[in-house]
Coordinates of C-alpha atoms in Angstrom, one line a residue:
Chain A
M1 CA -8.4 -3.6 7.5
K2 CA -8.8 -6.8 7.1
F3 CA -11.9 -9.2 6.4
M4 CA -12.4 -12.7 6.2
V5 CA -15.6 -13.5 4.3
L6 CA -17.0 -16.8 5.5
V7 CA -18.8 -18.7 2.8
K8 CA -21.4 -20.8 4.3
G9 CA -22.0 -24.1 2.9
D10 CA -25.3 -25.6 1.8
E11 CA -26.7 -29.4 0.5
N12 CA -25.2 -28.6 -2.1
T13 CA -21.9 -28.1 -1.8
E14 CA -21.8 -30.4 0.7
A15 CA -22.8 -33.3 -2.0
G16 CA -19.6 -32.0 -3.5
A17 CA -22.1 -30.9 -6.3
M18 CA -19.7 -28.4 -8.7
P19 CA -20.7 -25.2 -9.9
T20 CA -22.2 -24.5 -13.6
E21 CA -19.7 -22.8 -16.1
Q22 CA -22.0 -20.1 -15.7
E23 CA -21.6 -19.9 -11.9
L24 CA -18.1 -20.3 -12.5
A25 CA -17.7 -17.5 -15.3
E26 CA -19.3 -15.1 -12.9
M27 CA -17.6 -15.7 -10.1
G28 CA -14.3 -15.5 -11.9
K29 CA -15.5 -12.1 -12.7
F30 CA -16.3 -11.3 -9.3
N31 CA -12.9 -12.4 -8.2
E32 CA -11.0 -10.7 -11.0
E33 CA -13.0 -7.3 -9.3
L34 CA -11.5 -7.2 -5.8
V35 CA -8.0 -8.3 -7.6
K36 CA -7.8 -5.2 -10.0
A37 CA -9.5 -2.8 -7.1
G38 CA -6.6 -3.9 -4.8
V39 CA -8.6 -5.3 -2.5
M40 CA -8.2 -9.5 -3.1
L41 CA -5.3 -11.0 -0.4
A42 CA -7.0 -14.6 -0.7
G43 CA -9.9 -16.2 -1.6
E44 CA -10.4 -20.1 -1.4
G45 CA -12.9 -22.3 -2.2
L46 CA -13.7 -26.0 0.2
H47 CA -14.3 -29.0 -0.7
P48 CA -17.0 -30.4 1.7
T49 CA -16.9 -31.9 5.4
S50 CA -16.8 -35.6 4.1
K51 CA -12.9 -34.9 3.0
G52 CA -12.1 -33.1 6.6
A53 CA -12.2 -33.9 10.5
R54 CA -12.9 -32.6 13.6
V55 CA -10.4 -33.0 16.4
R56 CA -12.8 -32.4 19.8
Y57 CA -10.7 -31.7 23.0
S58 CA -11.4 -32.6 26.4
N59 CA -9.8 -34.0 30.0
E60 CA -9.4 -37.2 28.5
G61 CA -7.8 -36.3 25.8
T62 CA -8.1 -35.4 21.7
A63 CA -10.9 -37.0 19.3
V64 CA -11.3 -37.1 16.2
I65 CA -14.2 -36.9 14.3
D66 CA -14.6 -38.4 10.2
G67 CA -16.8 -36.0 8.2
P68 CA -18.9 -35.4 6.7
F69 CA -20.6 -33.4 9.3
A70 CA -24.5 -32.6 9.4
E71 CA -25.9 -29.3 10.5
S72 CA -25.1 -27.8 6.8
K73 CA -26.2 -24.8 7.6
E74 CA -23.2 -24.0 10.1
L75 CA -20.6 -25.4 7.6
I76 CA -18.5 -22.8 5.5
A77 CA -17.3 -24.2 2.0
G78 CA -15.5 -20.9 1.0
F79 CA -13.8 -18.0 2.4
W80 CA -11.6 -14.8 1.2
I81 CA -9.8 -12.5 3.5
L82 CA -10.4 -9.1 1.6
D83 CA -7.9 -5.9 2.6
V84 CA -10.4 -3.2 2.7
K85 CA -11.5 0.6 4.7
S86 CA -13.9 -0.5 6.5
K87 CA -17.5 -2.8 7.8
E88 CA -18.7 -1.1 5.4
E89 CA -16.8 -1.3 2.1
A90 CA -16.5 -5.3 2.7
V91 CA -20.1 -5.6 2.5
E92 CA -20.6 -3.0 -0.5
W93 CA -18.2 -5.2 -1.7
L94 CA -20.0 -8.8 -1.2
K95 CA -23.4 -7.3 -2.8
R96 CA -21.9 -7.5 -5.8
A97 CA -21.5 -11.3 -5.4
P98 CA -23.5 -13.3 -7.9
F99 CA -24.5 -15.7 -5.2
R100 CA -28.4 -16.1 -5.0
D101 CA -29.1 -19.1 -2.8
T102 CA -26.6 -18.8 0.3
E103 CA -25.5 -16.2 3.2
I104 CA -21.9 -15.2 4.0
E105 CA -20.5 -14.0 7.0
I106 CA -18.3 -11.1 6.7
R107 CA -15.8 -11.1 10.1
Q108 CA -12.7 -8.3 10.6
V109 CA -9.6 -10.0 10.8
F110 CA -6.7 -9.1 14.2
E111 CA -4.4 -6.9 13.9
A112 CA -2.0 -5.0 15.6
E113 CA -1.2 -1.3 14.3
D114 CA 1.5 -0.2 11.9
F115 CA 4.1 1.6 13.8
G116 CA 8.0 1.6 14.0
D117 CA 11.3 2.5 12.7
A118 CA 12.4 3.4 9.5
L119 CA 16.0 2.1 8.7
T120 CA 17.1 -0.6 6.7
P121 CA 17.3 -4.1 8.5
E122 CA 21.3 -4.4 8.5
L123 CA 21.3 -0.8 9.7
R124 CA 18.9 -1.9 12.6
E125 CA 20.9 -5.1 12.8
A126 CA 24.7 -2.9 13.5
E127 CA 23.4 -1.3 15.5
E128 CA 21.8 -3.3 17.6
R129 CA 24.6 -5.9 17.6
M130 CA 26.8 -2.7 19.1
R131 CA 23.8 -2.5 21.7
K132 CA 24.2 -6.1 22.8
Q133 CA 27.8 -5.7 23.0
V134 CA 27.3 -3.0 25.7
A135 CA 25.3 -4.6 27.6
E136 CA 28.0 -7.6 27.6
Q137 CA 30.6 -5.2 28.7
H138 CA 28.8 -4.4 31.2
G139 CA 28.5 -7.6 32.1
Q140 CA 24.1 -6.5 31.9
Chain B
M1 CA -31.2 -5.2 -1.7
V2 CA -32.4 -2.6 -0.9
C3 CA -30.8 -0.6 3.0
S4 CA -33.9 -0.9 5.2
V5 CA -36.0 1.5 6.6
T6 CA -34.3 1.5 10.3
V7 CA -31.0 2.4 8.6
T8 CA -29.9 6.1 10.2
V9 CA -28.4 8.7 8.7
T10 CA -24.6 8.0 9.7
E11 CA -25.2 4.5 8.7
A12 CA -25.8 5.3 5.3
H13 CA -23.0 8.0 4.7
R14 CA -20.8 5.4 6.0
T15 CA -22.2 3.0 3.3
V16 CA -22.3 6.1 1.1
D17 CA -18.4 6.2 2.1
A18 CA -17.4 2.6 1.6
V19 CA -19.0 3.2 -2.1
W20 CA -17.4 6.7 -3.2
R21 CA -13.9 4.1 -1.8
I22 CA -14.3 2.2 -4.4
E23 CA -16.1 4.6 -7.4
S24 CA -14.5 8.0 -7.2
A25 CA -11.5 6.6 -8.7
K26 CA -13.2 4.6 -11.5
L27 CA -15.9 7.8 -11.7
I28 CA -13.4 10.6 -11.7
A29 CA -11.2 8.8 -14.8
A30 CA -13.7 8.5 -16.6
L31 CA -14.7 12.3 -15.9
T32 CA -11.8 13.9 -16.8
R33 CA -11.7 11.6 -19.9
M34 CA -14.8 13.0 -21.5
V35 CA -14.3 17.2 -20.2
R36 CA -10.8 16.6 -20.8
D37 CA -9.7 18.7 -16.8
V38 CA -9.2 17.0 -13.9
G39 CA -10.2 19.5 -11.3
L40 CA -13.7 20.2 -13.2
A41 CA -14.5 16.7 -13.7
E42 CA -13.5 15.7 -9.8
E43 CA -16.1 19.0 -9.3
L44 CA -18.7 16.7 -11.3
A45 CA -17.8 14.0 -9.3
Q46 CA -18.1 15.0 -5.9
D47 CA -21.3 16.7 -7.3
A48 CA -22.9 12.7 -7.4
L49 CA -21.2 12.1 -4.1
V50 CA -23.4 15.7 -2.5
A51 CA -26.3 14.1 -4.3
A52 CA -25.8 10.5 -2.6
L53 CA -25.2 11.8 1.0
E54 CA -28.8 13.7 -0.1
Q55 CA -30.7 10.6 -1.3
W56 CA -29.1 7.2 -0.8
P57 CA -30.5 8.0 3.5
S58 CA -34.3 8.0 2.5
S59 CA -34.2 5.9 -0.9
G60 CA -31.9 3.5 0.1
V61 CA -28.7 2.1 -1.8
P62 CA -29.3 2.2 -5.4
P63 CA -28.3 -0.9 -6.6
N64 CA -25.8 -0.3 -9.2
P65 CA -24.5 2.1 -7.1
G66 CA -21.2 2.9 -9.7
A67 CA -23.5 3.2 -12.4
W68 CA -25.9 6.2 -10.0
L69 CA -23.1 8.0 -9.0
M70 CA -21.8 8.1 -12.9
T71 CA -26.1 9.0 -14.5
I72 CA -25.9 12.1 -11.7
A73 CA -22.1 13.3 -12.9
K74 CA -23.1 12.8 -16.9
R75 CA -26.3 14.9 -16.2
R76 CA -24.7 18.0 -14.5
A77 CA -21.7 17.8 -16.9
I78 CA -24.5 18.2 -19.1
D79 CA -26.3 21.2 -17.2
H80 CA -22.2 22.5 -17.2
F81 CA -21.7 22.7 -21.0
R82 CA -25.4 24.3 -21.5
H83 CA -24.7 26.6 -19.4
L84 CA -21.1 27.8 -21.0
K85 CA -23.0 27.8 -23.8
M86 CA -25.8 30.3 -23.1
A87 CA -23.1 32.7 -21.8
E88 CA -22.0 32.4 -25.3
R89 CA -18.7 31.2 -24.3
K90 CA -17.0 29.7 -27.6
H91 CA -16.5 26.5 -27.5
E92 CA -13.4 26.1 -29.5
E93 CA -11.9 27.7 -26.5
I94 CA -11.9 25.0 -24.6
G95 CA -12.8 22.2 -27.6
L96 CA -15.5 21.1 -26.5
D97 CA -19.3 21.0 -28.3
L98 CA -22.5 19.9 -27.0
E99 CA -22.7 17.3 -28.9
T100 CA -20.0 15.1 -28.8
T101 CA -19.7 15.4 -25.0
Q102 CA -22.6 13.6 -25.1
Q103 CA -21.0 11.5 -27.3
A104 CA -19.0 11.1 -24.7
I105 CA -20.1 10.7 -22.1
E106 CA -21.3 7.7 -23.4
V107 CA -18.7 4.7 -21.1
E108 CA -16.6 2.1 -22.9
P109 CA -16.9 -0.5 -20.0
D110 CA -13.4 -1.2 -21.7
E111 CA -12.5 2.4 -21.1
V112 CA -12.2 1.9 -17.7
P113 CA -8.8 1.1 -17.5
D114 CA -7.2 3.0 -19.3
D115 CA -9.2 6.0 -17.6
L116 CA -7.9 5.0 -14.3
L117 CA -4.3 4.9 -15.8
R118 CA -4.4 8.0 -17.5
L119 CA -5.8 9.8 -14.4
I120 CA -2.8 7.8 -12.1
F121 CA 0.1 9.7 -15.1
T122 CA -2.1 13.3 -14.2
A123 CA -2.0 12.8 -10.9
C124 CA 1.2 12.1 -10.8
H125 CA 3.3 14.2 -14.1
P126 CA 6.1 16.3 -13.8
V127 CA 5.2 19.6 -14.1
L128 CA 3.6 19.0 -10.7
K129 CA 5.7 19.1 -7.4
T130 CA 6.4 16.0 -5.5
E131 CA 3.9 17.0 -2.6
A132 CA 1.3 18.1 -5.1
R133 CA 1.6 14.3 -6.8
V134 CA 1.2 12.6 -3.2
A135 CA -1.8 14.7 -2.6
L136 CA -4.1 14.2 -6.2
T137 CA -3.1 10.9 -5.8
L138 CA -4.5 10.3 -3.0
R139 CA -7.1 12.5 -3.2
L140 CA -8.3 11.1 -7.2
L141 CA -7.2 7.0 -6.9
G142 CA -7.3 6.8 -3.0
G143 CA -10.6 8.6 -2.2
L144 CA -9.2 10.1 0.5
T145 CA -10.8 14.1 2.1
T146 CA -8.5 16.5 1.9
D147 CA -9.4 16.3 5.7
E148 CA -8.0 12.9 5.8
I149 CA -4.9 13.7 3.7
A150 CA -4.4 16.5 6.6
R151 CA -4.0 14.1 9.5
A152 CA -2.5 11.2 7.9
F153 CA 0.3 14.0 6.8
L154 CA 0.9 16.6 9.9
V155 CA -0.3 19.9 7.8
P156 CA -3.3 21.8 7.7
E157 CA -6.1 20.7 6.4
S158 CA -5.8 24.4 4.4
T159 CA -2.5 23.2 3.1
V160 CA -3.3 19.6 1.7
A161 CA -6.6 21.8 0.3
Q162 CA -3.6 25.1 -1.8
R163 CA -1.5 22.0 -2.7
I164 CA -4.5 20.8 -4.9
V165 CA -6.3 23.2 -6.2
R166 CA -2.6 24.7 -7.7
A167 CA -2.5 20.5 -8.9
K168 CA -5.0 21.2 -11.0
R169 CA -4.6 24.5 -11.7
T170 CA -1.2 23.7 -13.0
L171 CA -2.0 20.7 -14.9
A172 CA -5.1 22.8 -16.6
Q173 CA -2.6 26.0 -17.9
K174 CA 0.2 23.6 -18.6
K175 CA -2.3 21.3 -20.8
V176 CA -1.1 18.2 -19.5
P177 CA -3.1 16.0 -22.0
F178 CA -4.6 13.0 -20.0
E179 CA -3.2 10.0 -21.5
V180 CA -0.5 7.5 -21.1
P181 CA 2.9 7.7 -22.6
A182 CA 4.3 5.7 -25.0
G183 CA 8.2 4.8 -25.9
P184 CA 10.9 5.8 -24.1
E185 CA 8.7 8.2 -22.4
L186 CA 6.8 6.0 -20.1
A187 CA 9.6 4.2 -18.4
E188 CA 10.4 7.6 -16.5
R189 CA 6.9 8.7 -15.9
L190 CA 6.6 5.0 -14.4
G191 CA 9.1 6.5 -12.4
S192 CA 7.5 9.0 -11.2
V193 CA 4.3 7.4 -10.8
L194 CA 6.3 3.7 -8.4
E195 CA 7.6 6.9 -7.1
V196 CA 5.2 8.6 -5.5
V197 CA 3.2 5.3 -4.1
Y198 CA 6.2 4.7 -2.4
L199 CA 6.7 8.0 -0.7
I200 CA 3.2 7.5 0.8
F201 CA 4.0 4.1 2.3
N202 CA 7.1 5.1 3.6
E203 CA 5.1 7.9 5.2
G204 CA 2.3 5.5 7.4
Y205 CA 5.3 3.6 8.0
S206 CA 7.6 6.2 9.1
A207 CA 4.7 6.6 11.5
T208 CA 5.2 5.8 15.1
A209 CA 3.1 4.9 18.3
G210 CA 0.6 8.2 19.8
D211 CA 0.0 9.5 15.6
D212 CA -3.1 10.2 14.1
W213 CA -4.1 6.3 12.8
M214 CA -4.5 8.0 8.9
R215 CA -1.2 7.9 9.0
P216 CA -0.1 3.9 9.4
Q217 CA -3.2 3.8 7.3
L218 CA -0.9 5.5 4.1
C219 CA 0.5 1.5 4.2
A220 CA -2.6 0.2 3.3
D221 CA -3.3 2.8 0.9
A222 CA -0.3 2.9 -0.6
M223 CA -0.7 -1.0 -1.5
R224 CA -3.6 -1.2 -2.9
L225 CA -2.4 1.9 -5.2
G226 CA 1.1 -0.5 -5.7
R227 CA -2.2 -3.2 -6.7
I228 CA -4.0 -1.1 -8.9
L229 CA -1.5 -0.3 -10.5
A230 CA 0.2 -4.3 -10.8
G231 CA -3.7 -5.0 -12.7
L232 CA -3.1 -1.9 -15.0
A233 CA -0.2 -2.2 -16.4
P234 CA 0.3 -6.5 -16.2
R235 CA 3.7 -6.7 -17.7
E236 CA 5.6 -3.4 -15.6
P237 CA 8.6 -6.0 -13.2
E238 CA 9.0 -2.8 -12.1
V239 CA 5.6 -2.7 -10.6
F240 CA 5.1 -6.1 -9.0
G241 CA 8.3 -5.0 -7.0
L242 CA 7.1 -1.9 -5.7
V243 CA 4.4 -4.2 -4.8
A244 CA 6.6 -6.9 -3.2
L245 CA 8.3 -4.8 -1.5
M246 CA 5.8 -2.3 0.1
E247 CA 3.5 -6.7 0.8
L248 CA 6.8 -7.8 2.5
Q249 CA 8.4 -4.5 4.8
A250 CA 3.9 -4.6 5.5
S251 CA 4.0 -8.0 6.5
R252 CA 6.6 -7.1 9.5
A253 CA 4.4 -4.3 11.1
R254 CA 2.9 -6.9 14.1
A255 CA 6.1 -7.9 14.9
R256 CA 8.3 -3.9 14.9
V257 CA 7.1 -2.8 18.3
T258 CA 6.4 -3.2 21.3
P259 CA 4.2 -2.4 23.9
D260 CA 5.4 0.6 24.9
G261 CA 5.5 1.5 21.1
E262 CA 9.5 0.9 21.2
P263 CA 11.0 0.3 18.5
I264 CA 12.1 -4.0 17.9
L265 CA 15.4 -4.5 15.4
L266 CA 14.3 -7.0 12.2
L267 CA 16.4 -9.6 13.8
D268 CA 15.3 -9.4 17.5
Q269 CA 11.8 -9.5 15.9
N270 CA 9.5 -12.6 16.5
R271 CA 8.9 -14.4 13.6
A272 CA 6.3 -15.9 14.2
K273 CA 4.0 -12.4 14.6
W274 CA 5.2 -11.9 10.4
D275 CA 2.2 -11.9 8.6
R276 CA 2.4 -14.6 6.5
L277 CA -0.7 -13.9 3.7
L278 CA 1.1 -10.7 3.2
I279 CA 5.0 -12.3 2.8
G280 CA 3.3 -15.2 0.3
H281 CA 1.8 -11.8 -1.7
G282 CA 4.9 -10.6 -2.0
L283 CA 7.1 -13.7 -2.5
A284 CA 4.2 -13.9 -5.3
A285 CA 4.3 -10.5 -6.8
L286 CA 8.1 -10.6 -6.4
E287 CA 8.2 -13.6 -8.8
R288 CA 6.6 -12.1 -11.2
A289 CA 8.7 -8.9 -11.6
E290 CA 11.9 -11.9 -12.3
S291 CA 10.0 -13.8 -14.3
L292 CA 8.4 -10.1 -16.7
S293 CA 12.4 -9.2 -17.1
P294 CA 15.6 -11.2 -16.1
V295 CA 16.8 -6.6 -15.8
R296 CA 15.9 -6.6 -12.3
G297 CA 14.9 -2.7 -11.3
P298 CA 15.8 -1.2 -7.7
Y299 CA 12.5 -1.8 -6.6
V300 CA 12.9 -6.0 -7.5
L301 CA 16.0 -5.4 -5.9
Q302 CA 14.8 -4.2 -2.8
A303 CA 12.1 -6.2 -2.3
A304 CA 14.7 -9.9 -3.0
I305 CA 16.8 -8.0 -0.4
A306 CA 13.6 -8.3 2.1
A307 CA 12.4 -10.9 0.5
C308 CA 15.1 -12.5 1.7
H309 CA 14.7 -11.3 5.6
A310 CA 10.9 -12.5 4.8
R311 CA 12.3 -16.8 3.9
A312 CA 14.8 -16.7 6.8
G313 CA 12.6 -19.0 9.6
A314 CA 15.6 -17.7 11.8
P315 CA 17.8 -14.4 11.4
E316 CA 21.1 -17.1 12.4
D317 CA 19.0 -18.6 8.6
T318 CA 19.5 -14.6 6.5
D319 CA 21.2 -15.6 3.3
W320 CA 23.8 -12.5 4.0
E321 CA 25.5 -13.7 1.3
R322 CA 22.5 -13.3 -1.1
I323 CA 21.8 -9.8 0.5
A324 CA 25.3 -8.4 -0.2
A325 CA 25.4 -9.2 -4.0
L326 CA 22.0 -7.5 -4.3
Y327 CA 22.7 -4.5 -3.0
G328 CA 25.9 -4.9 -4.9
K329 CA 23.9 -4.9 -7.8
L330 CA 21.3 -2.1 -6.6
A331 CA 24.6 -0.4 -6.1
E332 CA 24.6 -0.5 -9.6
V333 CA 21.6 0.8 -11.2
A334 CA 20.9 3.7 -7.9
P335 CA 23.9 3.8 -6.8
S336 CA 24.1 5.7 -2.9
P337 CA 26.4 6.1 -0.4
V338 CA 23.5 4.5 1.6
V339 CA 23.1 1.1 -0.2
E340 CA 27.4 1.4 -0.6
L341 CA 26.9 2.0 4.0
N342 CA 23.9 -1.0 3.7
R343 CA 26.1 -3.7 1.0
A344 CA 28.8 -3.0 3.4
V345 CA 26.7 -4.0 6.6
A346 CA 26.0 -7.0 4.9
V347 CA 29.3 -8.6 3.5
S348 CA 30.7 -8.1 7.0
M349 CA 27.9 -9.9 8.1
A350 CA 28.8 -12.7 5.5
S351 CA 32.3 -12.6 4.7
G352 CA 33.6 -10.9 8.4
P353 CA 34.6 -6.9 8.7
E354 CA 37.7 -7.4 6.9
A355 CA 36.7 -7.4 3.7
A356 CA 33.8 -5.1 5.0
L357 CA 36.4 -1.9 6.7
P358 CA 37.6 -0.9 3.3
L359 CA 33.9 -0.8 1.8
V360 CA 32.6 1.6 4.8
D361 CA 36.3 3.2 4.5
E362 CA 35.4 4.8 0.9
L363 CA 32.8 6.2 2.7
T364 CA 33.9 8.8 4.6
A365 CA 34.8 11.1 1.9
S366 CA 31.2 10.9 1.1
P367 CA 29.7 14.6 1.6
V368 CA 25.8 13.2 1.6
L369 CA 27.2 10.7 4.6
A370 CA 29.1 13.2 6.3
R371 CA 26.8 13.7 9.3
Y372 CA 24.7 10.5 9.0
H373 CA 25.7 9.2 12.1
L374 CA 25.3 4.9 10.6
L375 CA 27.9 5.9 9.4
P376 CA 30.4 6.2 12.7
T377 CA 28.4 3.7 14.3
V378 CA 29.1 0.3 11.0
R379 CA 33.3 1.7 11.2
G380 CA 33.5 1.3 14.4
D381 CA 32.2 -1.7 14.9
L382 CA 33.8 -2.7 12.4
L383 CA 37.0 -1.2 13.6
A384 CA 35.9 -2.7 16.7
K385 CA 36.0 -6.5 15.5
V386 CA 39.2 -5.9 14.3
G387 CA 41.3 -4.8 17.4
R388 CA 41.7 -1.3 16.5
L389 CA 40.2 0.1 19.1
A390 CA 41.3 3.5 19.9
E391 CA 40.6 4.4 16.0
A392 CA 36.5 2.7 16.9
R393 CA 36.7 4.6 20.0
A394 CA 37.1 7.9 18.4
E395 CA 34.4 6.3 15.6
F396 CA 31.6 6.4 18.5
E397 CA 32.5 9.0 20.0
R398 CA 31.5 11.2 16.7
A399 CA 28.2 8.7 16.1
A400 CA 27.3 10.2 19.4
S401 CA 27.9 14.1 18.5
L402 CA 26.0 13.7 15.3
T403 CA 23.0 11.1 16.4
R404 CA 20.0 13.5 17.7
N405 CA 17.8 10.6 19.5
A406 CA 19.3 10.4 23.6
R407 CA 19.1 7.0 23.5
E408 CA 20.6 6.6 20.9
R409 CA 23.5 8.9 22.6
D410 CA 23.6 7.2 26.0
V411 CA 24.4 3.8 23.9
L412 CA 27.0 5.2 21.7
L413 CA 28.9 7.2 24.2
A414 CA 29.1 4.0 26.3
R415 CA 29.7 1.8 23.9
A416 CA 32.9 4.3 23.1
K417 CA 34.1 4.4 27.2
A418 CA 33.8 0.5 26.3
T419 CA 35.7 -0.3 24.0
A420 CA 38.7 2.1 25.1
G421 CA 38.7 -1.0 27.8
E422 CA 37.1 1.7 30.8

């Protein structure tokens, strides 16, 4: 199952403060562990909201509000998408993240179950065209 | 941070399971290097797991759970050898003595990747039957229980347990060394590893609605194993080819079936439902594979074919010429009549039925395809297109007699009737 990990922003991320070399190295090492374990599908850091915008929808139409946004505890400063076996596994991984004074949120991504055919697409395709022709010839 | 005291036993067990999934392969790999016996290493790791299940619900999960498990397992290893010594067994027999064991039991972090790679090659060793390789790989490297493997492969748990016991015994009896093969042997042995991973993936991919959810879960297990392998063997193009192939195939999971479980064919799938993240991942792995070597192996070629579909925004955008050419190359490196049949279909899509017919005609002599209903299906389709209706009809009837699927048979018989203009 996939989980999205949301890293909360704070005054520092909002001020556009860059991480120190040590923080970068620690985070790099953590990311490398995720990759080597085969669980990392994506992971990015986000610019401060001063470079972003919001679009608000109402009956009157849409309104665009440019950043920065005030409620820094509600903002997202980065994210991962992890492919793991359970919520507990996502939690175990994140316990190892080199964060000190912040909060992250772990959310499950919707997915469909994976079932279906075992034929190669081309053969399936041939069969399908055949079915369609039958249908056409029978005027269905 | 330690778990709060309100944590229930069940929750603690789920946490232990999660830690096990993360740590078990590394643990078993390091222990195997110490005790030189996969079976014993796994028992020691299991002992550590039992200790965790007993202690963590009340004590909380330790800050470094991997190291905790390793410490327990090492203690058990030392106890084990003391025991042997007390029983006056000759250590020469097992090539170990207590002192060297205790020295060996200092894990070097740098050794972890090598140990893991050795463990993968051991679990997929050619002295083992394929089904044993699959079971052992899932058990030792995927962290699955025997019960989970049994459910995923639709066999009784006792069967899987036996397979694993026998496999461990075989590895010990044949004195299979705990090492990564070198030189020309490496390519061949790597082929065996990739085959096992892809088998696991396909077992999950062919799961049908109503199956135990453990079955489709095998796809995720196989992709994870493939990615781990890519991290351990970063210069092997076929490893990245396999990862790309699995991810590109899995990217279509959401679009492959109707809500009531009927398969949806590739060209009818809603491409908006394809998983863009997996497609991006798969294409990146393929790019990596192609940059590593100009020589294209079977997995890289199959991934390149899957990528042609993934890159096409709509079915009519599919680059059938490229797919036909890739099947041609695949036929050179991994010749098989099924590959030829696929190539014929791609050629007909790219250049029309006249170009594809001679390829299919050649295949009618193949004993492998003699009972394969898709050969007469494809041939009938091509014959009908070029106006040879009587022959086409005969082919459809033949295909109908070969298929085991009732719905397919009806379609083929209807097609036979329609072709004759009735």
